[in-house]
CSV table of C-alpha atoms in Angstrom, one decimal:
chain,number,residue,atom,x,y,z
A,775,ASP,CA,135.6,177.0,-58.1
A,776,GLN,CA,132.8,175.3,-58.9
A,777,GLN,CA,133.2,171.7,-59.9
A,778,VAL,CA,129.8,170.9,-60.6
A,779,LYS,CA,127.3,173.4,-62.4
A,780,GLN,CA,123.7,173.4,-62.5
A,781,ASN,CA,123.3,176.6,-64.4
A,782,SER,CA,119.4,176.7,-64.4
A,783,PRO,CA,118.3,177.9,-61.2
A,784,SER,CA,114.5,176.6,-62.6
A,785,LEU,CA,112.5,175.3,-64.6
A,786,SER,CA,109.1,174.8,-65.2
A,787,VAL,CA,107.2,172.3,-67.0
A,788,GLN,CA,103.6,171.2,-67.7
A,789,GLU,CA,102.4,168.1,-66.6
A,790,GLY,CA,102.8,165.0,-68.9
A,791,ARG,CA,105.7,166.8,-70.6
A,792,ILE,CA,109.4,165.9,-70.6
A,793,SER,CA,111.8,167.3,-67.7
A,794,ILE,CA,115.2,167.7,-69.0
A,795,LEU,CA,117.7,168.8,-66.1
A,796,ASN,CA,121.3,169.4,-67.1
A,797,CYS,CA,124.5,169.3,-65.3
A,798,ASP,CA,128.3,170.4,-66.4
A,799,TYR,CA,131.1,169.4,-64.4
A,800,THR,CA,134.8,169.9,-65.0
A,801,ASN,CA,136.8,167.1,-62.6
A,802,SER,CA,137.5,164.0,-64.7
A,803,MET,CA,138.2,161.9,-61.7
A,804,PHE,CA,134.3,161.5,-60.9
A,805,ASP,CA,133.3,158.2,-61.0
A,806,TYR,CA,129.8,158.4,-60.3
A,807,PHE,CA,127.6,160.6,-60.8
A,808,LEU,CA,123.7,160.8,-59.0
A,809,TRP,CA,120.8,163.0,-58.5
A,810,TYR,CA,119.1,163.8,-55.6
A,811,LYS,CA,115.6,165.5,-55.2
A,812,LYS,CA,114.7,167.7,-52.3
A,813,TYR,CA,111.4,169.0,-51.0
A,814,PRO,CA,111.1,171.8,-48.6
A,815,ALA,CA,112.0,171.5,-44.9
A,816,GLU,CA,113.5,167.6,-45.6
A,817,GLY,CA,116.8,166.5,-46.4
A,818,PRO,CA,117.8,165.4,-50.2
A,819,THR,CA,116.8,162.1,-51.3
A,820,PHE,CA,118.9,159.8,-53.9
A,821,LEU,CA,117.0,159.1,-57.2
A,822,ILE,CA,119.1,158.0,-59.7
A,823,SER,CA,123.1,157.5,-60.3
A,824,ILE,CA,125.1,156.4,-63.1
A,825,SER,CA,129.0,155.2,-63.1
A,826,SER,CA,131.0,157.4,-65.4
A,827,ILE,CA,131.6,154.0,-67.5
A,828,LYS,CA,128.1,154.1,-68.6
A,829,ASP,CA,126.1,156.5,-70.9
A,830,LYS,CA,122.5,155.6,-69.9
A,831,ASN,CA,120.8,154.5,-67.0
A,832,GLU,CA,116.9,154.4,-66.6
A,833,ASP,CA,114.9,154.1,-63.6
A,834,GLY,CA,111.4,154.0,-64.3
A,835,ARG,CA,110.5,157.3,-65.4
A,836,PHE,CA,113.5,158.7,-64.7
A,837,THR,CA,116.6,158.4,-67.0
A,838,VAL,CA,120.4,159.8,-66.8
A,839,PHE,CA,122.3,160.5,-69.5
A,840,LEU,CA,126.3,161.2,-69.2
A,841,ASN,CA,128.3,162.4,-71.8
A,842,LYS,CA,132.3,162.1,-71.1
A,843,SER,CA,133.3,164.1,-73.6
A,844,ALA,CA,131.1,167.4,-72.9
A,845,LYS,CA,131.6,166.4,-69.0
A,846,HIS,CA,127.9,167.0,-69.0
A,847,LEU,CA,124.9,164.9,-67.7
A,848,SER,CA,121.6,165.3,-68.0
A,849,LEU,CA,118.1,163.9,-65.8
A,850,HIS,CA,115.4,163.2,-67.8
A,851,ILE,CA,111.5,162.9,-66.4
A,852,VAL,CA,109.1,161.3,-68.6
A,853,PRO,CA,106.2,162.0,-68.2
A,854,SER,CA,106.4,164.9,-65.4
A,855,GLN,CA,104.2,165.0,-62.6
A,856,PRO,CA,103.1,167.5,-59.9
A,857,GLY,CA,104.6,165.2,-57.6
A,858,ASP,CA,107.9,166.0,-58.8
A,859,SER,CA,108.1,169.3,-58.4
A,860,ALA,CA,111.4,169.9,-55.8
A,861,VAL,CA,114.6,171.0,-55.9
A,862,TYR,CA,117.1,168.7,-58.3
A,863,PHE,CA,120.8,168.3,-57.1
A,864,CYS,CA,123.5,166.9,-59.4
A,865,ALA,CA,126.3,165.3,-57.5
A,866,ALA,CA,129.6,163.6,-58.2
A,867,ARG,CA,131.9,161.3,-56.4
A,868,THR,CA,135.6,161.2,-56.3
A,869,SER,CA,136.9,158.0,-54.4
A,870,GLY,CA,140.1,158.0,-52.6
A,871,ALA,CA,141.8,156.7,-49.0
A,872,GLY,CA,139.0,155.1,-48.2
A,873,SER,CA,136.6,158.0,-48.5
A,874,TYR,CA,133.9,158.6,-51.3
A,875,GLN,CA,133.3,162.3,-51.1
A,876,LEU,CA,129.8,163.7,-52.9
A,877,THR,CA,130.8,167.6,-54.7
A,878,PHE,CA,127.0,168.9,-55.2
A,879,GLY,CA,125.5,171.4,-57.5
A,880,LYS,CA,123.5,174.3,-56.1
A,881,GLY,CA,120.3,172.7,-57.5
A,882,THR,CA,117.4,173.5,-60.2
A,883,LYS,CA,114.0,173.9,-59.1
A,884,LEU,CA,111.7,171.8,-60.9
A,885,SER,CA,108.1,173.4,-60.9
A,886,VAL,CA,105.4,170.8,-62.5
A,887,ILE,CA,102.2,172.8,-63.9
A,888,PRO,CA,99.1,170.5,-63.6
B,479,ASP,CA,112.0,158.8,-43.9
B,480,SER,CA,115.8,157.8,-44.7
B,481,GLY,CA,116.7,156.3,-41.2
B,482,VAL,CA,118.9,159.4,-40.5
B,483,THR,CA,118.1,161.2,-37.5
B,484,GLN,CA,119.1,164.7,-36.5
B,485,THR,CA,118.7,167.4,-33.6
B,486,PRO,CA,117.6,170.0,-33.2
B,487,LYS,CA,115.5,170.7,-35.9
B,488,HIS,CA,116.1,174.4,-35.7
B,489,LEU,CA,118.6,176.4,-33.5
B,490,ILE,CA,118.8,179.8,-32.6
B,491,THR,CA,122.0,181.5,-31.2
B,492,ALA,CA,124.3,184.5,-30.9
B,493,THR,CA,127.2,185.5,-32.6
B,494,GLY,CA,130.4,183.9,-30.2
B,495,GLN,CA,128.5,181.0,-28.9
B,496,ARG,CA,129.3,177.5,-29.3
B,497,VAL,CA,126.8,174.8,-30.6
B,498,THR,CA,126.9,171.1,-30.9
B,499,LEU,CA,124.5,169.3,-34.0
B,500,ARG,CA,123.7,165.7,-33.5
B,501,CYS,CA,123.3,163.0,-36.1
B,502,SER,CA,122.5,159.2,-35.6
B,503,PRO,CA,123.1,157.0,-39.0
B,504,ARG,CA,120.9,154.5,-40.7
B,505,SER,CA,121.3,151.4,-38.7
B,506,GLY,CA,124.2,149.4,-40.1
B,507,ASP,CA,126.0,152.2,-41.7
B,508,LEU,CA,129.3,153.0,-40.6
B,509,SER,CA,129.9,156.3,-42.4
B,510,VAL,CA,128.7,160.1,-41.5
B,511,TYR,CA,129.3,162.7,-43.6
B,512,TRP,CA,128.2,166.5,-42.6
B,513,TYR,CA,127.5,169.1,-44.9
B,514,GLN,CA,126.6,173.0,-44.9
B,515,GLN,CA,124.0,174.5,-46.8
B,516,SER,CA,124.1,178.4,-47.0
B,517,LEU,CA,121.4,180.3,-49.0
B,518,ASP,CA,121.2,179.7,-52.4
B,519,GLN,CA,124.5,177.3,-52.5
B,520,GLY,CA,124.9,173.7,-52.8
B,521,LEU,CA,125.6,171.6,-50.4
B,522,GLN,CA,129.4,171.8,-49.1
B,523,PHE,CA,131.1,169.0,-47.8
B,524,LEU,CA,132.6,169.3,-44.8
B,525,ILE,CA,133.6,166.4,-43.0
B,526,HIS,CA,133.6,162.7,-43.2
B,527,TYR,CA,133.8,159.9,-40.6
B,528,TYR,CA,134.3,156.4,-40.7
B,529,ASN,CA,133.4,154.0,-37.8
B,530,GLY,CA,135.1,156.9,-35.8
B,531,GLU,CA,137.8,157.9,-37.5
B,532,GLU,CA,138.4,161.0,-39.4
B,533,ARG,CA,138.4,159.8,-43.3
B,534,ALA,CA,138.2,163.3,-45.3
B,535,LYS,CA,137.9,167.0,-44.6
B,536,GLY,CA,136.2,169.3,-47.0
B,537,ASN,CA,135.3,172.9,-46.6
B,538,ILE,CA,135.4,173.1,-42.6
B,539,LEU,CA,136.4,175.9,-40.6
B,540,GLU,CA,139.2,175.5,-38.3
B,541,ARG,CA,136.2,177.1,-35.7
B,542,PHE,CA,134.3,173.6,-36.5
B,543,SER,CA,134.7,170.2,-35.4
B,544,ALA,CA,133.2,166.6,-35.4
B,545,GLN,CA,133.6,163.4,-34.0
B,546,GLN,CA,132.0,160.0,-34.0
B,547,PHE,CA,131.3,158.1,-31.0
B,548,PRO,CA,131.6,154.0,-30.5
B,549,ASP,CA,127.6,153.9,-30.9
B,550,LEU,CA,128.5,155.7,-34.8
B,551,HIS,CA,126.2,158.9,-33.7
B,552,SER,CA,128.2,161.7,-34.4
B,553,GLU,CA,128.3,165.6,-33.3
B,554,LEU,CA,129.4,168.7,-34.9
B,555,ASN,CA,130.6,171.4,-32.9
B,556,LEU,CA,130.6,175.1,-34.1
B,557,SER,CA,132.2,177.2,-31.9
B,558,SER,CA,132.7,181.2,-31.9
B,559,LEU,CA,129.4,181.6,-34.2
B,560,GLU,CA,129.3,184.4,-36.9
B,561,LEU,CA,126.3,185.4,-38.7
B,562,GLY,CA,127.6,183.8,-41.8
B,563,ASP,CA,127.1,180.4,-40.2
B,564,SER,CA,123.3,180.6,-40.8
B,565,ALA,CA,122.6,177.7,-42.4
B,566,LEU,CA,121.4,174.1,-43.3
B,567,TYR,CA,123.6,171.8,-42.0
B,568,PHE,CA,122.7,168.0,-42.9
B,569,CYS,CA,124.6,164.8,-41.7
B,570,ALA,CA,124.2,161.9,-44.2
B,571,SER,CA,125.2,158.0,-44.0
B,572,SER,CA,126.2,155.5,-46.1
B,573,ARG,CA,127.7,151.8,-46.0
B,574,THR,CA,131.4,152.7,-47.3
B,575,GLY,CA,132.8,151.1,-50.3
B,576,PRO,CA,133.5,151.2,-53.9
B,577,LEU,CA,130.0,150.0,-54.8
B,578,VAL,CA,128.3,152.1,-52.8
B,579,ASN,CA,127.4,155.5,-54.2
B,580,GLU,CA,124.2,156.7,-52.5
B,581,GLN,CA,123.9,159.0,-49.2
B,582,PHE,CA,121.1,158.9,-47.0
B,583,PHE,CA,120.8,162.5,-45.8
B,584,GLY,CA,118.9,163.3,-42.4
B,585,PRO,CA,116.2,166.3,-42.4
B,586,GLY,CA,118.7,168.8,-41.0
B,587,THR,CA,119.0,171.2,-38.6
B,588,ARG,CA,118.4,175.0,-39.0
B,589,LEU,CA,121.1,177.1,-37.4
B,590,THR,CA,120.4,180.7,-37.3
B,591,VAL,CA,123.1,182.9,-35.5
B,592,LEU,CA,121.6,186.5,-34.7
């Protein structure tokens, strides 16, 4: 049972346009949501996060939106650059008993076309 | 460079064998997490250690075990290996606490079981 779902395995976007990556979740106990970026042969790299009590967080070209009622979050990249081409993982955090665990989606491969 | 190191980078072995994967966390991080990424799968949480103590277990098989040593490095032991254990194994480290969200990932160990 997948608690974090990224329904689009891939996305292609023209350079300079907006990239929108989507993520849905089912567990209401998640308290933070994170986006990671992964290049081939490297480990995932933290990109941006948002608390479950907020609906938007911005960091430069990256903005994450959270819609709690819909259990949906999205990552917007504006403007998209060829260096943004990577696999993006959505992750959600649960907390308890001194442990903070991340549950990951399967990822969306973003290709930014020059 | 996340500051998390993993060795070896690649490992090829046969079914039924046992292997040990090693992880050194970022300086100062007391938490180590292990994840498995199989083909077309997101990262699956295996186990979390904090300052030498096991804090949480995820989808970790009984054939797998881990430990964290006094110098905070961690080892993941995989025994009686099966073809299906072929995957990328990542470790991540973090400072642990309610205000800490991101985990920093190492480059991973690619395990191939033949």
